[in-house]
């Protein structure tokens, strides 16, 4: 979608404020040239102080972006555009972060088995004069898993650094019967909406 | 999902009867060990002789599997399991194959723009004593694209070897507002259903 403004984007210094290898891969796959700069923001916002999941993920994404932008500015290398994102898995109104133990991963995956949950990814795109924020949500339906399948998956090590305890782009993809929404929201970066925002921001310069 | 029968599968000679780099990548991502053997089947079945899309893709997948199995048998190296698949993009009852020219790619993508179409992937899993066939279908909603975006995408070269003229796992993913169904059906191999079939076939041996 971005081809008509590729020459404009290529002249910009675009930073992806993320250390996630999944996000990096998505951005590379669509041919967007970005520099990676993982945010040092602590991700310590209290979900209880937000009135909806989207407000929480957008604020976390914004804090990641601001930390990276300020750091680069103070180093004398200000960026043109900073992109940040935050992804959250939710079930019955509860947030699932990254599991802190194999036991917790088991409980998470068992509760996701055989039903639908919702993944939110909040995105912030900050250019020199504009901040655009949005959230995409995608429903994910897991097939019914037996305990051995869950335990076998945990033993691969894949669940431990992932919100909700699974990676849809890896072995975890075999659990997913269907998705409803942008698949890439579940991977961690909703590509359609992100590219639409970038296109709107820069199409006048083409 | 396959971890509990991994040791069983690892003792089998499993062939993926496909030359598609997308299918190979999917299978590698879920840690399934397969040999690749692209089928020499000509894919010349007449869609008019089938009464539905799923019958057509399943029969094409079956012919790919049989050709590969027979060839390997005649070479004295018979496989234990052969997996074949065929993917088709449809819109308003019409089949979209791989575009044969840039002009055809443009017409295809223009007709997909701003609306929903349906992708079918038929899969055949043939073991020594059983043949399992199934089809998964997934709806894909494209955002509204302008002519420049379509032309820019064609100029990347990505559309030309892909059914429907786009690759969802590449730059084409930026066009896709949402999917409803198994995302991997659109990439070319429905992972959930394929792994469910393999699990059912081999769980008795674990």
PDB file of C-alpha atoms in Angstrom, chain A residues 83-172:
ATOM      1  CA  UNK A  83       6.136   4.108  15.767  1.00  0.00           C
ATOM      2  CA  UNK A  84       5.225   2.324  18.995  1.00  0.00           C
ATOM      3  CA  UNK A  85       2.822  -0.499  19.779  1.00  0.00           C
ATOM      4  CA  UNK A  86       1.546  -2.477  22.718  1.00  0.00           C
ATOM      5  CA  UNK A  87      -0.322  -5.792  22.547  1.00  0.00           C
ATOM      6  CA  UNK A  88      -2.603  -7.326  25.146  1.00  0.00           C
ATOM      7  CA  UNK A  89      -4.515 -10.603  25.303  1.00  0.00           C
ATOM      8  CA  UNK A  90      -7.846 -10.503  27.118  1.00  0.00           C
ATOM      9  CA  UNK A  91     -10.393 -13.094  28.184  1.00  0.00           C
ATOM     10  CA  UNK A  92     -13.652 -12.377  30.019  1.00  0.00           C
ATOM     11  CA  UNK A  93     -12.473  -8.894  30.883  1.00  0.00           C
ATOM     12  CA  UNK A  94      -9.126 -10.035  32.316  1.00  0.00           C
ATOM     13  CA  UNK A  95      -5.706  -9.107  30.884  1.00  0.00           C
ATOM     14  CA  UNK A  96      -3.175 -11.830  30.117  1.00  0.00           C
ATOM     15  CA  UNK A  97       0.410 -10.622  30.141  1.00  0.00           C
ATOM     16  CA  UNK A  98       3.530 -12.730  29.611  1.00  0.00           C
ATOM     17  CA  UNK A  99       3.443 -15.813  31.838  1.00  0.00           C
ATOM     18  CA  UNK A 100       5.965 -15.628  34.681  1.00  0.00           C
ATOM     19  CA  UNK A 101       6.231 -19.403  35.121  1.00  0.00           C
ATOM     20  CA  UNK A 102       5.480 -22.623  33.248  1.00  0.00           C
ATOM     21  CA  UNK A 103       2.631 -23.212  35.664  1.00  0.00           C
ATOM     22  CA  UNK A 104       1.089 -19.839  34.848  1.00  0.00           C
ATOM     23  CA  UNK A 105       1.522 -20.541  31.119  1.00  0.00           C
ATOM     24  CA  UNK A 106      -0.382 -23.805  31.584  1.00  0.00           C
ATOM     25  CA  UNK A 107      -3.270 -22.080  33.366  1.00  0.00           C
ATOM     26  CA  UNK A 108      -3.424 -19.378  30.674  1.00  0.00           C
ATOM     27  CA  UNK A 109      -3.420 -21.795  27.749  1.00  0.00           C
ATOM     28  CA  UNK A 110      -5.931 -24.089  29.442  1.00  0.00           C
ATOM     29  CA  UNK A 111      -8.310 -21.157  29.871  1.00  0.00           C
ATOM     30  CA  UNK A 112      -7.904 -20.162  26.193  1.00  0.00           C
ATOM     31  CA  UNK A 113      -8.566 -23.742  24.983  1.00  0.00           C
ATOM     32  CA  UNK A 114     -11.754 -24.359  23.013  1.00  0.00           C
ATOM     33  CA  UNK A 115     -13.013 -20.782  22.983  1.00  0.00           C
ATOM     34  CA  UNK A 116     -12.602 -17.239  21.725  1.00  0.00           C
ATOM     35  CA  UNK A 117     -10.504 -14.457  23.253  1.00  0.00           C
ATOM     36  CA  UNK A 118      -9.671 -10.932  22.147  1.00  0.00           C
ATOM     37  CA  UNK A 119      -6.293  -9.403  21.325  1.00  0.00           C
ATOM     38  CA  UNK A 120      -5.794  -5.626  21.410  1.00  0.00           C
ATOM     39  CA  UNK A 121      -2.874  -3.815  19.829  1.00  0.00           C
ATOM     40  CA  UNK A 122      -2.566  -0.098  20.429  1.00  0.00           C
ATOM     41  CA  UNK A 123      -0.368   1.867  18.014  1.00  0.00           C
ATOM     42  CA  UNK A 124       1.077   5.361  18.134  1.00  0.00           C
ATOM     43  CA  UNK A 125       2.637   7.074  15.131  1.00  0.00           C
ATOM     44  CA  UNK A 126       4.361  10.334  16.015  1.00  0.00           C
ATOM     45  CA  UNK A 127       5.736  12.600  13.309  1.00  0.00           C
ATOM     46  CA  UNK A 128       7.297  16.041  13.871  1.00  0.00           C
ATOM     47  CA  UNK A 129       3.922  17.768  14.105  1.00  0.00           C
ATOM     48  CA  UNK A 130       1.304  15.071  14.596  1.00  0.00           C
ATOM     49  CA  UNK A 131       0.444  12.186  16.892  1.00  0.00           C
ATOM     50  CA  UNK A 132      -1.937   9.498  15.629  1.00  0.00           C
ATOM     51  CA  UNK A 133      -3.214   6.855  18.052  1.00  0.00           C
ATOM     52  CA  UNK A 134      -5.447   3.882  17.345  1.00  0.00           C
ATOM     53  CA  UNK A 135      -6.283   0.407  18.614  1.00  0.00           C
ATOM     54  CA  UNK A 136      -7.207  -2.665  16.603  1.00  0.00           C
ATOM     55  CA  UNK A 137      -8.868  -5.669  18.183  1.00  0.00           C
ATOM     56  CA  UNK A 138      -9.028  -9.182  16.798  1.00  0.00           C
ATOM     57  CA  UNK A 139     -10.906 -12.197  18.084  1.00  0.00           C
ATOM     58  CA  UNK A 140      -8.967 -15.464  18.164  1.00  0.00           C
ATOM     59  CA  UNK A 141     -10.664 -18.865  18.463  1.00  0.00           C
ATOM     60  CA  UNK A 142      -8.558 -21.667  19.936  1.00  0.00           C
ATOM     61  CA  UNK A 143      -9.385 -25.300  19.219  1.00  0.00           C
ATOM     62  CA  UNK A 144      -9.871 -27.664  22.143  1.00  0.00           C
ATOM     63  CA  UNK A 145      -6.462 -28.691  23.509  1.00  0.00           C
ATOM     64  CA  UNK A 146      -5.689 -31.650  25.732  1.00  0.00           C
ATOM     65  CA  UNK A 147      -3.301 -31.274  28.694  1.00  0.00           C
ATOM     66  CA  UNK A 148      -0.531 -33.118  26.899  1.00  0.00           C
ATOM     67  CA  UNK A 149      -0.707 -30.723  23.961  1.00  0.00           C
ATOM     68  CA  UNK A 150      -0.523 -27.722  26.285  1.00  0.00           C
ATOM     69  CA  UNK A 151       2.383 -29.199  28.258  1.00  0.00           C
ATOM     70  CA  UNK A 152       4.194 -30.167  25.047  1.00  0.00           C
ATOM     71  CA  UNK A 153       3.847 -26.618  23.793  1.00  0.00           C
ATOM     72  CA  UNK A 154       5.166 -25.131  27.046  1.00  0.00           C
ATOM     73  CA  UNK A 155       8.172 -27.455  26.789  1.00  0.00           C
ATOM     74  CA  UNK A 156       9.097 -25.829  23.449  1.00  0.00           C
ATOM     75  CA  UNK A 157       9.788 -22.633  25.418  1.00  0.00           C
ATOM     76  CA  UNK A 158       7.756 -20.539  22.978  1.00  0.00           C
ATOM     77  CA  UNK A 159       5.042 -19.321  25.407  1.00  0.00           C
ATOM     78  CA  UNK A 160       7.271 -17.663  27.991  1.00  0.00           C
ATOM     79  CA  UNK A 161       7.993 -14.281  26.380  1.00  0.00           C
ATOM     80  CA  UNK A 162       4.567 -13.823  24.788  1.00  0.00           C
ATOM     81  CA  UNK A 163       1.414 -12.074  25.991  1.00  0.00           C
ATOM     82  CA  UNK A 164      -1.266 -14.707  26.549  1.00  0.00           C
ATOM     83  CA  UNK A 165       1.352 -17.465  26.481  1.00  0.00           C
ATOM     84  CA  UNK A 166       1.321 -18.186  22.746  1.00  0.00           C
ATOM     85  CA  UNK A 167       2.825 -16.985  19.481  1.00  0.00           C
ATOM     86  CA  UNK A 168       0.414 -17.191  16.556  1.00  0.00           C
ATOM     87  CA  UNK A 169       3.248 -16.948  14.024  1.00  0.00           C
ATOM     88  CA  UNK A 170       5.033 -19.962  15.524  1.00  0.00           C
ATOM     89  CA  UNK A 171       3.999 -23.320  16.941  1.00  0.00           C
ATOM     90  CA  UNK A 172       1.100 -21.548  18.685  1.00  0.00           C
TER      91      UNK A 172
END
